Coordinates of N, CA and C in Angstrom, one line a residue:
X242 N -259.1 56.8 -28.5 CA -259.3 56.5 -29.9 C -258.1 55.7 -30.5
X243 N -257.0 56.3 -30.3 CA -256.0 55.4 -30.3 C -255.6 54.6 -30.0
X244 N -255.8 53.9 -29.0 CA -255.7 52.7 -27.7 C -256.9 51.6 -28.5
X245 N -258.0 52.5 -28.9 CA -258.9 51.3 -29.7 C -258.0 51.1 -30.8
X246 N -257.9 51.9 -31.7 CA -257.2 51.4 -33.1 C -256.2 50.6 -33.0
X247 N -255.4 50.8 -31.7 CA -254.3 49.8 -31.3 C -254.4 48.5 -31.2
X248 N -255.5 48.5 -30.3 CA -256.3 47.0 -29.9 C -257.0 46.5 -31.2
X249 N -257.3 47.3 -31.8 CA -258.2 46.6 -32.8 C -256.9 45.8 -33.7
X250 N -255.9 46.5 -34.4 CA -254.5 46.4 -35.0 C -254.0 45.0 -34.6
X251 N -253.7 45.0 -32.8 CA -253.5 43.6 -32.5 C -254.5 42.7 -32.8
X252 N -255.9 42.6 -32.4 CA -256.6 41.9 -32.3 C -256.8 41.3 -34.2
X253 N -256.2 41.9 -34.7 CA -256.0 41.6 -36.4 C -254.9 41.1 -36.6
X254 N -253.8 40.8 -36.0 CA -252.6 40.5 -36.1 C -252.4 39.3 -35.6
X255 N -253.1 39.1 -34.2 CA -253.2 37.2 -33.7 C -254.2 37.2 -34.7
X256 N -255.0 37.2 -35.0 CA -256.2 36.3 -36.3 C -255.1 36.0 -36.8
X257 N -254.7 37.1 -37.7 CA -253.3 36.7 -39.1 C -252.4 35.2 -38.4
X258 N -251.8 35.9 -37.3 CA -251.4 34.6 -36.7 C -251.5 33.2 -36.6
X259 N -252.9 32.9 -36.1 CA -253.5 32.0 -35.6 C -253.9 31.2 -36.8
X260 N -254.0 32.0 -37.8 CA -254.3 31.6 -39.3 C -253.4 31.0 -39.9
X261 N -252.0 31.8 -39.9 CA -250.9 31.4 -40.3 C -250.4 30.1 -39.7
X262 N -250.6 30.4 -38.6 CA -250.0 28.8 -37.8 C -251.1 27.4 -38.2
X263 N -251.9 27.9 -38.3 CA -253.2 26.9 -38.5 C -253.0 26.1 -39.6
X264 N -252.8 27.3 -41.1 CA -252.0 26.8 -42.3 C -250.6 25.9 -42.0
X265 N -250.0 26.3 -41.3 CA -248.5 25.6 -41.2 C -248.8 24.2 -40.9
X266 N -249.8 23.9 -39.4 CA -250.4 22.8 -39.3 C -250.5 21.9 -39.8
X267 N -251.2 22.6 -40.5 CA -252.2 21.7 -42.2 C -250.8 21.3 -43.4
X268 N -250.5 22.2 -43.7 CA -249.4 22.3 -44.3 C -248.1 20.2 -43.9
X269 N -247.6 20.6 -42.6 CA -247.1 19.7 -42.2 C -248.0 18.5 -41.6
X270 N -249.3 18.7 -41.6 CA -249.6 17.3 -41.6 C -249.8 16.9 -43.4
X271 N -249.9 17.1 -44.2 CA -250.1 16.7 -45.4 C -248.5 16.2 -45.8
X272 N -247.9 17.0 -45.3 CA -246.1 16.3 -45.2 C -246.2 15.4 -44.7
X273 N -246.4 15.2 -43.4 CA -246.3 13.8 -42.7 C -247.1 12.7 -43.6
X274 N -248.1 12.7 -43.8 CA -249.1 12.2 -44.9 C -248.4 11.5 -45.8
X275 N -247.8 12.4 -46.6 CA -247.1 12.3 -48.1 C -246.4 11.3 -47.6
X276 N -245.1 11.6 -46.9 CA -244.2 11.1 -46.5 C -244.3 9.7 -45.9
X277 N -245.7 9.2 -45.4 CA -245.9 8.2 -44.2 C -246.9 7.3 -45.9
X278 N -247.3 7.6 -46.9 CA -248.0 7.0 -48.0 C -246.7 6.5 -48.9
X279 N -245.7 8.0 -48.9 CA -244.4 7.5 -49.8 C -243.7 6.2 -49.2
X280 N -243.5 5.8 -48.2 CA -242.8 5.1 -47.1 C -243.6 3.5 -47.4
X281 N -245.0 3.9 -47.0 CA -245.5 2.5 -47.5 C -245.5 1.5 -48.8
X282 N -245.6 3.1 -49.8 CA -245.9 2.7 -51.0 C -244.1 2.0 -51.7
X283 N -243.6 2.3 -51.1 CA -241.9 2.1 -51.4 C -241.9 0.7 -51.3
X284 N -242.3 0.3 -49.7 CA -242.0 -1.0 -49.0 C -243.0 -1.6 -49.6
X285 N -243.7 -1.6 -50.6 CA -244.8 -2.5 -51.0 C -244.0 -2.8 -52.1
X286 N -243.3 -1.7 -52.6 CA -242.7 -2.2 -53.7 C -241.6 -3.6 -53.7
X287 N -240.6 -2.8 -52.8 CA -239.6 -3.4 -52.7 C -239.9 -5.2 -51.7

């Protein structure tokens, strides 16, 4: 019974994980993004 609730516990903790990291992903490609539109948008200026 416990060994399940354990496994269950982990098997909820990589989701969180895998979610979390997935966000971070996403997160840093919209950085890259920003960063790689700011860059152009600069040099179009100047």
């Amino acid at each position: 019974m416990l060994y399940t609730v354990s496994l269950h516990w982990l098997t909820g903790e990589l989701m969180l994980y895998t979610v979390s990291l997935h966000w971070l992903t996403g997160e840093l490609m919209v950085c890259t993004v920003s960063l790689h539109w700011l860059t152009v948008h600069l040099n179009t200026l100047s």
